[in-house]
Structures are given as C-alpha cells and as structure tokens.
Short mmCIF file of C-alpha atoms and ligand atoms in Angstrom, two decimals:
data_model
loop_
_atom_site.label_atom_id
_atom_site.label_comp_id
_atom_site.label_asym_id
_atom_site.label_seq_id
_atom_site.Cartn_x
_atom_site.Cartn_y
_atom_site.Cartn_z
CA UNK A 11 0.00 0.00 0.00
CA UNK A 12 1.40 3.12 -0.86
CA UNK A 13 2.16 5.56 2.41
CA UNK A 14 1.52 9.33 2.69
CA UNK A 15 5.65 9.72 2.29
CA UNK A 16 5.40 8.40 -1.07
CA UNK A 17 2.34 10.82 -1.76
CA UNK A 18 3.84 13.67 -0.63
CA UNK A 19 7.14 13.09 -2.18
CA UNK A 20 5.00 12.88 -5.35
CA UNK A 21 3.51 15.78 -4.91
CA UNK A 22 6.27 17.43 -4.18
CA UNK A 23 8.78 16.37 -6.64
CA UNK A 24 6.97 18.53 -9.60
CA UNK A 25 8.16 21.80 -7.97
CA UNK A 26 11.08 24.01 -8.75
CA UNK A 27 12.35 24.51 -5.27
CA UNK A 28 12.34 20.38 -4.55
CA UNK A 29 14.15 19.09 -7.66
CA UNK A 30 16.70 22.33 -8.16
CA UNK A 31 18.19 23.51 -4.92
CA UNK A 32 20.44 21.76 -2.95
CA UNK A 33 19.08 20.73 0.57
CA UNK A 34 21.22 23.23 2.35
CA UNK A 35 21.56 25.88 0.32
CA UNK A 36 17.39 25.82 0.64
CA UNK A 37 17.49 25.51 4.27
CA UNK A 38 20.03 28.55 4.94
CA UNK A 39 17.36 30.64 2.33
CA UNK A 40 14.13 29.68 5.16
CA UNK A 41 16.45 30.59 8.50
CA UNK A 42 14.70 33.99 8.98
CA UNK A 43 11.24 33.46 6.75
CA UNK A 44 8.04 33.35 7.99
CA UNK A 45 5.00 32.75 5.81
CA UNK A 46 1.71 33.20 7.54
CA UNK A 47 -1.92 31.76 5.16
CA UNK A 48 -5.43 31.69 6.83
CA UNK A 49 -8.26 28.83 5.84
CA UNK A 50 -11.83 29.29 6.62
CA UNK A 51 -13.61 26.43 8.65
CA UNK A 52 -16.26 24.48 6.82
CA UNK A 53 -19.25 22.96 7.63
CA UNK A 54 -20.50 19.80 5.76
CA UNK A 55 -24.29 20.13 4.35
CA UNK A 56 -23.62 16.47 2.82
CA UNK A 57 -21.22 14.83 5.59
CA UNK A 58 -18.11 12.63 5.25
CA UNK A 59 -18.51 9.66 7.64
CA UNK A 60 -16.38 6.61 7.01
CA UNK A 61 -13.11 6.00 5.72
CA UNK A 62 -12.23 3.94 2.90
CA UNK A 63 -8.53 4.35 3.56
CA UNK A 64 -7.90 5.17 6.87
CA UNK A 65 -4.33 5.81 6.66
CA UNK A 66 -4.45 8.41 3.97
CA UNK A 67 -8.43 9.50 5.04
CA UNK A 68 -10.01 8.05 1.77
CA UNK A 69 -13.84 8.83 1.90
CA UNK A 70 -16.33 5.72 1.90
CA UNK A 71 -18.33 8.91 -0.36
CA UNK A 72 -18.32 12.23 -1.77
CA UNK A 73 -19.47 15.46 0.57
CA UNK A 74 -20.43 19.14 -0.10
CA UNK A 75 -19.57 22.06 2.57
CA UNK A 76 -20.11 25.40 3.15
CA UNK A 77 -17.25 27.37 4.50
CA UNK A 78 -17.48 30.12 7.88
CA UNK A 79 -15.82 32.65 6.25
CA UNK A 80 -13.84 35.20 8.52
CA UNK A 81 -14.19 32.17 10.85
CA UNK A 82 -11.06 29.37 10.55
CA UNK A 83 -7.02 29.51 11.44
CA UNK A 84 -4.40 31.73 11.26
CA UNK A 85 -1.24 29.64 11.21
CA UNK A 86 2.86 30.93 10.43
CA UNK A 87 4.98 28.75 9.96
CA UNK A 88 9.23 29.23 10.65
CA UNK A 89 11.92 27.35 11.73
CA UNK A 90 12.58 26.58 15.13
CA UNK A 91 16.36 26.88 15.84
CA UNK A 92 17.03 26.08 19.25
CA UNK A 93 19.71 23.81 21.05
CA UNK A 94 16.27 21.21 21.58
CA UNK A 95 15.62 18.98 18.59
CA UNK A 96 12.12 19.39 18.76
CA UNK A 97 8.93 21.60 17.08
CA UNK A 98 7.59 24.33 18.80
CA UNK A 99 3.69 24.56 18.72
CA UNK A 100 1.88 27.77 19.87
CA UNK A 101 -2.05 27.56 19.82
CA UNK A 102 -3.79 30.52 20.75
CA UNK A 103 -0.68 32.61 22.35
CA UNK A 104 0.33 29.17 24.80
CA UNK A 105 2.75 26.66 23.82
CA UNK A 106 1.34 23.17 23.40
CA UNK A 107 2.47 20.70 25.83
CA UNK A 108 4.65 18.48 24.12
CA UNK A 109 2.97 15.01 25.59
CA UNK A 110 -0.45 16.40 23.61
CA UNK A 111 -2.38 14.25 21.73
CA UNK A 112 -2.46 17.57 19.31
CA UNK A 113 1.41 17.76 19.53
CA UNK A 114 1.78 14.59 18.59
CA UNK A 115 -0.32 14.52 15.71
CA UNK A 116 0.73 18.10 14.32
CA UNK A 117 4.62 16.58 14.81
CA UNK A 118 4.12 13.28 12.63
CA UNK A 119 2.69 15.55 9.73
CA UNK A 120 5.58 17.52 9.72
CA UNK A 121 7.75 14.77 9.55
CA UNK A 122 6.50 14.85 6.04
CA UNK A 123 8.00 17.87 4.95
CA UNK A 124 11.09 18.54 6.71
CA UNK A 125 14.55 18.47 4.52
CA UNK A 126 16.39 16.49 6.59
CA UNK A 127 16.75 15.18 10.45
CA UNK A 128 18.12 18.57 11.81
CA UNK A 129 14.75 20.39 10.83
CA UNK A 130 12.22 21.71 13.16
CA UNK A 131 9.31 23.90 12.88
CA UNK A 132 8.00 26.70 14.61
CA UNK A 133 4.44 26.67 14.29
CA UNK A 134 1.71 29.31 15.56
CA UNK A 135 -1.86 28.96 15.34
CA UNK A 136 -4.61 31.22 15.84
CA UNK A 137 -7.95 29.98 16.16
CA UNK A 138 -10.95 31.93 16.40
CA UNK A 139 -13.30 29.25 16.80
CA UNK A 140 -13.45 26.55 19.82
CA UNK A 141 -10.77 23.82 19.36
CA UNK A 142 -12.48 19.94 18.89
CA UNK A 143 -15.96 21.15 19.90
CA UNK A 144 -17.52 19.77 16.46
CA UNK A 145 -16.74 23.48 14.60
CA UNK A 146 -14.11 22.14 12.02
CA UNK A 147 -11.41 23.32 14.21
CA UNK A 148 -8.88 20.59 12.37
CA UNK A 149 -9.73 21.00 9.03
CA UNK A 150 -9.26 24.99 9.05
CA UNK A 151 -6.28 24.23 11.03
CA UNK A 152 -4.71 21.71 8.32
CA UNK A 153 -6.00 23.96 5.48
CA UNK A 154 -4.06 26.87 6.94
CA UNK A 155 -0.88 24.98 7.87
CA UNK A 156 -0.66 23.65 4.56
CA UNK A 157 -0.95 26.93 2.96
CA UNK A 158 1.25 28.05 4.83
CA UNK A 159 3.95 25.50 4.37
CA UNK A 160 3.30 26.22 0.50
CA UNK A 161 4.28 29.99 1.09
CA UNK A 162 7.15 29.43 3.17
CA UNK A 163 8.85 26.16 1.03
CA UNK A 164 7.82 28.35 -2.08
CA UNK A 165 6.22 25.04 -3.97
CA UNK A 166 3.62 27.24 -5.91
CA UNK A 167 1.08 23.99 -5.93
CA UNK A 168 -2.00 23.87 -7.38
CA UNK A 169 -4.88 24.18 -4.78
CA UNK A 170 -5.93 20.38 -5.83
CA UNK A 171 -2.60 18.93 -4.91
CA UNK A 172 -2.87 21.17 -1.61
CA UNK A 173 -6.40 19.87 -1.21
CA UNK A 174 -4.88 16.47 -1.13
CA UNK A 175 -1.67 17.59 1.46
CA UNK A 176 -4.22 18.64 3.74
CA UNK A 177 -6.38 15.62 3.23
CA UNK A 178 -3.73 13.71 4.29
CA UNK A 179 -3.40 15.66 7.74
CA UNK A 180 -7.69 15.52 8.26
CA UNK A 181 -10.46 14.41 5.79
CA UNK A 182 -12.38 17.41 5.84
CA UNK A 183 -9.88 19.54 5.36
CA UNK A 184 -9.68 18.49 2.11
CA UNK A 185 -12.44 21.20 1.75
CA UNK A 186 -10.89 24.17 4.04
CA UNK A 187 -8.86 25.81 1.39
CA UNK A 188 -12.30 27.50 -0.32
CA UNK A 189 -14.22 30.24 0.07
CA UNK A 190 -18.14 29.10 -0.82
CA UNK A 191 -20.06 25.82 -1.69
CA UNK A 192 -17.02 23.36 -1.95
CA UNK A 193 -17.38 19.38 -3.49
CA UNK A 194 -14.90 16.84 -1.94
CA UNK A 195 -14.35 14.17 -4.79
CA UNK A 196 -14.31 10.79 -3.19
CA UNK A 197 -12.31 9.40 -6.03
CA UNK A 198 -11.52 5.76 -6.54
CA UNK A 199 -8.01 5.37 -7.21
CA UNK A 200 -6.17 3.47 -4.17
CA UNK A 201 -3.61 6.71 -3.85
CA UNK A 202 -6.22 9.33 -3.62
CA UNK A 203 -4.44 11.03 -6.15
CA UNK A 204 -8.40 11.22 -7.30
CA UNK A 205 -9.54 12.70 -3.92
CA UNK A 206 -9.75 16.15 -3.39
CA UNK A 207 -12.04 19.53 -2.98
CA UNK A 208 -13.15 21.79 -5.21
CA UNK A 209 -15.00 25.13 -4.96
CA UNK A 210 -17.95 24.90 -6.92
CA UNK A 211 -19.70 28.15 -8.79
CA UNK A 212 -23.00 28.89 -7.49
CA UNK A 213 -25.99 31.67 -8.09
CA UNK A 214 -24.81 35.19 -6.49
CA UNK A 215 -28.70 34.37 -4.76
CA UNK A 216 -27.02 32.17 -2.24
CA UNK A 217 -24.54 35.03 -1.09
CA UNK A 218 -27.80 35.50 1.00
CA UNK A 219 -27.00 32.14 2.97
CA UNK A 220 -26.30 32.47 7.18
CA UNK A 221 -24.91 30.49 9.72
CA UNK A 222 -25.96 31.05 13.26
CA UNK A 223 -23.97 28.77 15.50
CA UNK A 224 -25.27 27.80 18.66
CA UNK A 225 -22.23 27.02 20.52
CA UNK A 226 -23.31 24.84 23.83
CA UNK A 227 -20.14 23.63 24.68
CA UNK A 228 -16.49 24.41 23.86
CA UNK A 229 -15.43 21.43 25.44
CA UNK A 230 -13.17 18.58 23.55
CA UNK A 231 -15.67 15.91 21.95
CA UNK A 232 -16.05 12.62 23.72
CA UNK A 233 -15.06 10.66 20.89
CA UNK A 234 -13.10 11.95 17.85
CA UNK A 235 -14.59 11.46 14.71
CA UNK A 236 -11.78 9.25 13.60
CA UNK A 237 -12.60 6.25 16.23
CA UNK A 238 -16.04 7.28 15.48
CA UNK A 239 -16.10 6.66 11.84
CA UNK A 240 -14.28 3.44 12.45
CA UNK A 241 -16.63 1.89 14.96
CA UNK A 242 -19.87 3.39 12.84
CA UNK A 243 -18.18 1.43 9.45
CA UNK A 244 -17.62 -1.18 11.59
CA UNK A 245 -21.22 -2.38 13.94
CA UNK A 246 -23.78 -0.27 12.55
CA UNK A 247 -26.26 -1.91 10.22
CA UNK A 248 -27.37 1.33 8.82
CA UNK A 249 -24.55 2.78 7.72
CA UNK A 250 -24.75 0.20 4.95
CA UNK A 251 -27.41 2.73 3.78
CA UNK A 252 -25.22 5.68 3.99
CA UNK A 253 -23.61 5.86 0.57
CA UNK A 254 -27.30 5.87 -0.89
CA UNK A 255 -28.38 8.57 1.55
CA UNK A 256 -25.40 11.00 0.39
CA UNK A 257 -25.93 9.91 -3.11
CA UNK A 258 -29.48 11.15 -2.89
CA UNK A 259 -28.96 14.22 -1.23
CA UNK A 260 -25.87 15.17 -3.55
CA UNK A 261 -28.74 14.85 -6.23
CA UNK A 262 -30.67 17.06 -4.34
CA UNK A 263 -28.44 19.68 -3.41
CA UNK A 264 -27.48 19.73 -6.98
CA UNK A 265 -31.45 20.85 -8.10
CA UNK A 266 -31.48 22.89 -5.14
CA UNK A 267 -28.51 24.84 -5.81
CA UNK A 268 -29.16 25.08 -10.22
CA UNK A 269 -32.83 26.17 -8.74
CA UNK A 270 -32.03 28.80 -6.06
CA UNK A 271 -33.84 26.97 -3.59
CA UNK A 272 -33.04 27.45 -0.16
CA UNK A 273 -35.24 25.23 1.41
CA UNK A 274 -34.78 22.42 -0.41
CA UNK A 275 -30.81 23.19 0.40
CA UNK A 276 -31.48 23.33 4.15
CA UNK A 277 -34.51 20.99 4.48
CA UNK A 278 -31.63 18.08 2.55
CA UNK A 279 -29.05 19.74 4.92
CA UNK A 280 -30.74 19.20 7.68
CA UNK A 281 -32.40 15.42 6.89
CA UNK A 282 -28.19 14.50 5.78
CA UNK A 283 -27.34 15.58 9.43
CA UNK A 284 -30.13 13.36 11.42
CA UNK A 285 -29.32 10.34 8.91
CA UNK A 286 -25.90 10.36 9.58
CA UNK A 287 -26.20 11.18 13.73
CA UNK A 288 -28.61 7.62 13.00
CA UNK A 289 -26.21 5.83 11.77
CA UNK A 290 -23.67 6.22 14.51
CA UNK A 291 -26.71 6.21 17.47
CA UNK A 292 -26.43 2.49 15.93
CA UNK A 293 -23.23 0.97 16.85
CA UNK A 294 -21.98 -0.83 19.29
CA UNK A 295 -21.30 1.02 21.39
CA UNK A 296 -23.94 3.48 20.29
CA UNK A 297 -22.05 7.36 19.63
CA UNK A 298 -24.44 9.86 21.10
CA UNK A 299 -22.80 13.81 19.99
CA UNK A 300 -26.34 15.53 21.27
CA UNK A 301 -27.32 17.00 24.91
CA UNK A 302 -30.69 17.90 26.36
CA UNK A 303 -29.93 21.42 25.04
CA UNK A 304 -29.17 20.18 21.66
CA UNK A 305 -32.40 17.76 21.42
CA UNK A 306 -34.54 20.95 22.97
CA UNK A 307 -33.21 23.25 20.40
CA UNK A 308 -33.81 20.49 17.79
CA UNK A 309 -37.84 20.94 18.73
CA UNK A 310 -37.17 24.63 18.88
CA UNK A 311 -36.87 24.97 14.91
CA UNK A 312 -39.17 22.33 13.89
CA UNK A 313 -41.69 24.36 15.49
CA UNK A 314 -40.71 27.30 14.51
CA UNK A 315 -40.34 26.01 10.73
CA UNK A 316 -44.19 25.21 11.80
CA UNK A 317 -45.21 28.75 11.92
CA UNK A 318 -43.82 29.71 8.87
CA UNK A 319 -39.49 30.34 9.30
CA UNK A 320 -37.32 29.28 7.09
CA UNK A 321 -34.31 28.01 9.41
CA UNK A 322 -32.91 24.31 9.34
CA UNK A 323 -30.10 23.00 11.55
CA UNK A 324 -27.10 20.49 10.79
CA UNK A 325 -24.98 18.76 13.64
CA UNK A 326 -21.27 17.93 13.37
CA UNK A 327 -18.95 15.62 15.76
CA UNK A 328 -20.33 17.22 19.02
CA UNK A 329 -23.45 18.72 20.52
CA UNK A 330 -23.42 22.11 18.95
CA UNK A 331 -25.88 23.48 16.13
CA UNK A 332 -25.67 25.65 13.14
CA UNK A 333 -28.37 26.73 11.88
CA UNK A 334 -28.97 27.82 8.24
CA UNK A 335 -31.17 30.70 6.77
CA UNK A 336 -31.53 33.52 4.72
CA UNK A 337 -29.98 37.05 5.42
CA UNK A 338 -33.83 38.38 5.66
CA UNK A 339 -34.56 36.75 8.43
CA UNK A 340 -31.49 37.77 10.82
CA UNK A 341 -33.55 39.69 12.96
CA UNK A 342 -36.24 37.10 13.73
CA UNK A 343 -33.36 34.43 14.38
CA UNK A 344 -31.90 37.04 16.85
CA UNK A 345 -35.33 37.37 18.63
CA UNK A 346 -35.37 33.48 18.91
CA UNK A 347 -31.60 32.81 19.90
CA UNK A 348 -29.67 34.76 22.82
CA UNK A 349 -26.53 33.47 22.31
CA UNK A 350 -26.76 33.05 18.33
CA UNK A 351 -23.66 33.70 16.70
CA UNK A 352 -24.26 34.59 13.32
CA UNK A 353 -21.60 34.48 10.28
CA UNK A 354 -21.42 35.02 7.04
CA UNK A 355 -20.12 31.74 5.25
CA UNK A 356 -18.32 34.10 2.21
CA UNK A 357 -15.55 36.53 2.20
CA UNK A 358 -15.12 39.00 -0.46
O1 PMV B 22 -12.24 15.45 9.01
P1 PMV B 22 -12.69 14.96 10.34
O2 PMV B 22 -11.95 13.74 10.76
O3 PMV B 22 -12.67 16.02 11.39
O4 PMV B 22 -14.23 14.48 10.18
C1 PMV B 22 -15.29 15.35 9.89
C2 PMV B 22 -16.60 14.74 10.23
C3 PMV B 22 -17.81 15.64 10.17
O5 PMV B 22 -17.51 16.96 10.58
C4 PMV B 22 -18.87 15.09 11.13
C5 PMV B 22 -18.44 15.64 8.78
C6 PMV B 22 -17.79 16.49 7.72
O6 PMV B 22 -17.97 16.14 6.56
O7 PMV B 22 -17.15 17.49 8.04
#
C-alpha cells in the first residue's frame, strides 16, 4: 500500500524549489522566513462519515460544505532553531504541551516535509473558533498549515494537490482551502491522487445564505470522529445505507442549488445531518454527539419552521448546532436565539 511519504514526495517532486536547490543551500534561504496563510472552517451540508482508507483519510463517499468565512485559522509557519531537537507549537498565544495528543499529531505531519533530520518547525496557530468542539477546528487548522507551508517552502502547488496535502493531515480539510459551496471528490483510485475539494460556482442568490452557531459547549468531543467513523463502518447496520443517503442528497443539493432553492438546500441539509447522527446512534457502542440542550433546540426549529421560518439545523462531531437561513430573516433568528452567533459563510 502506498504511504503518505510516497504521496507527498509525489507531490512534491513537480516543484522548482524540490528538484533544483540543494538541501542546504534551501534551508540557509528559510532561517529567517516566515509565511503566515489563513483557511476558513467548513461545515459539511452532505457529511463525510467513514473511511475507505484510513491511513491516507479516503472517503467511503463524496461530501459538499459550506465554508465560515472570517471564521477558521491563522497559522505561520518558521523554523525553530534552538539547542532542543524538537517543534515548537503555539495555539492561541500558549505553547502546546509536548505530551499532547495535538502535539503529537501536528509533529508526525511535519515529519513529512522537513529536509532532513536537523529540521524543526516553529508553528503558531490562531484559532478563532473553539478547538475539537464539532466546529471544524482541524480541518481549518490543516488547510491553513498547509498553505502556509506552500508559502514558506515556495512550492507554488496547485490548490488540488494542496487539497490532497491537507487531506492527508484531516479528511475534511480536504475542503478548508475554499471560500463558498465546496465538493470533496471521493475518487476511486487506491492513492487518492483522485480525492480532493473543489470550490464549486453557485448563483450570487445564495450570497444571501447564514450560519448562526449555537455554541453549547467548547469542550473537547467525547469521541473523535476518527474512532467514530471506524466503529460506525464497523457495527452499525445502517450505515450500509449511507452511501445511498449522500448519493441522494448530492442529487438534491445539486437541483437545489441550479434552482435557487433554499429550502430544499437546508430541508436536505438538515435530513443528511439526522441520517448520519442515526447511523452512529447504531453501533456498538452506540455514539451519542447531542445534549438535552441540543435535542430541545432540535424541537425549537421544527416548530418554529411550523409557523412559517425558514431556518434548518445540521450537527457535526459534538453537541453544537448551526443553523442555516436567509440574510432576511437575521432579525427574527436574533429574537429566537440569545446566544446566536451569526456568520457570514463568504468573504469578499
Ligand atoms: O475530518 P474529520 O476527521 O474532522 O471528520 C469530519 C466529520 C464531520 O464533521 C462530522 C463531517 C464532515 O464532513 O465534516
């Protein structure tokens, strides 16, 4: 089986800076640059659940997201040139403890990219959403990093080969590096050379589209969604129905968005969401993301979808909401929600 080394040195090898400059001669040229790249967050409206490939985080199927706009990661990257031969990670203005499970993870994706043994990163992060609370904190955070990395290296990569770098690091991050509507390709290929994001063109109609995140809890998730996938693809006898679900909501979101209809885009949002929460409430052991609050606020806008709004939810890796609805209707959400945090999912 081919390993993400391989991948990235494949990647890789069709730049300038890779093939042309000697080693050190490239690493004396990076001692005092710093390249700083931010990536918006994204929310799924069709989800990715289930791996394929978990090593190199195939999808079992396609997905669709909407990113948060002015909402994601600010990450530089530098060299770290100290008389410790180790990275130095900074997340939100405090260094991350090197026994992290975050360290740890952020450390073996360097190891992809550094020129030889004597190379260490300095790497700050700024997020400006909760970390692991079920608000894309990871992809954003993989998007930027890789961006990043492509600034400071001075690869020049396309943004499909830089969707599949940060693929590599998280799934759905794949789909971080876009402003907008954005399609992750499942692809079929066993090197996922076929599997990456894309931003796709869309009606200047939708530029009317909200979040409103109801934040209940900024707490870290009880269960990643890694070990989450795995024991949903694993025990649950629904999920054998979830690549027909996605394929007939990816049809749907399709006529929704060639037919500028928001409902239809939230009401499939929203249905994608509960189908795929079902499919994990099935295994063994059953994965339960929601709270009281989250199943109260649930009722909340079904009833008030009764009496006429427009407003659908969709529910991530943890208990917290976002709701989706039309610009128009800001003030009514507001009414409904106290602690609504509303963003707009494009930047110009
Ligand atoms: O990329 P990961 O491992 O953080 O998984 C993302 C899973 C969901 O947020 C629930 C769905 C999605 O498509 O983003």
């Amino acid at each position: 089986m081919i390993t993400k080394q391989e991948i990235v040195h494949n990647i890789l090898k069709q730049t300038k800076v890779y093939n042309e400059q000697d080693k050190t001669k490239l690493k004396l040229n990076l001692l005092n640059k710093k390249s700083t790249a931010y990536a918006p967050s994204n929310i799924a409206l069709c989800k990715y659940w289930g791996k394929r490939n978990l090593e190199l985080n195939l999808p079992v199927t396609s997905s669709l997201s909407l990113s948060l706009g002015n909402k994601g990661a600010t990450t530089t990257v530098g060299l770290h040139i100290s008389e410790h031969s180790k990275d130095r990670v900074i997340l939100n203005g405090a260094e991350v403890d090197e026994t992290s499970d975050f360290y740890l993870r952020l450390v073996k994706y360097l190891d992809l990219f550094r020129l030889d043994n004597n190379f260490y990163f300095n790497i700050e992060t700024n997020l400006n959403i909760p970390y692991a609370a079920g608000l894309a904190s990871s992809a954003c955070g993989f998007a930027a990093l890789v961006l990043a990395l492509n600034k400071f290296f001075g690869w020049n990569l396309s943004l499909k080969d830089l969707s599949i770098l940060a693929r590599i690091g998280s799934g759905s991050a794949a789909r971080s590096l876009y402003q907008g509507f954005v399609y992750w390709h499942k692809g079929t290929l066993d090197d996922g050379s076929d599997s990456y994001a894309e931003k796709i063109e869309v009606d200047k109609f939708f530029d009317e589209v909200r979040f409103g995140l109801l934040i209940l809890t900024d707490k870290k998730k009880s269960i990643g969604s890694t070990d989450a996938m795995n024991i949903t693809t694993k025990t649950s006898v629904l999920y054998q129905s979830w690549p027909n679900q996605v394929n007939q909501d990816l049809s749907l979101f399709k006529e929704a968005l060639s037919n500028k209809d928001f409902s239809l885009l939230g009401q499939t949002a929203e249905n994608n969401a509960l189908a795929m929460h079902a499919t994990m409430q099935s295994s063994i052991p059953a994965i339960y993301y929601s709270n009281s609050q989250t199943v109260e606020l649930m009722h909340k806008i079904w009833n008030l979808r009764n009496q006429g709004l427009d407003v659908y939810f969709t529910q991530d890796a943890g208990p917290n909401l976002k709701l989706l609805f039309l610009e128009s209707d800001k003030v009514k959400i507001r009414k409904e929600f106290d602690n609504i945090e509303i963003v707009c999912p494009f930047i110009n």
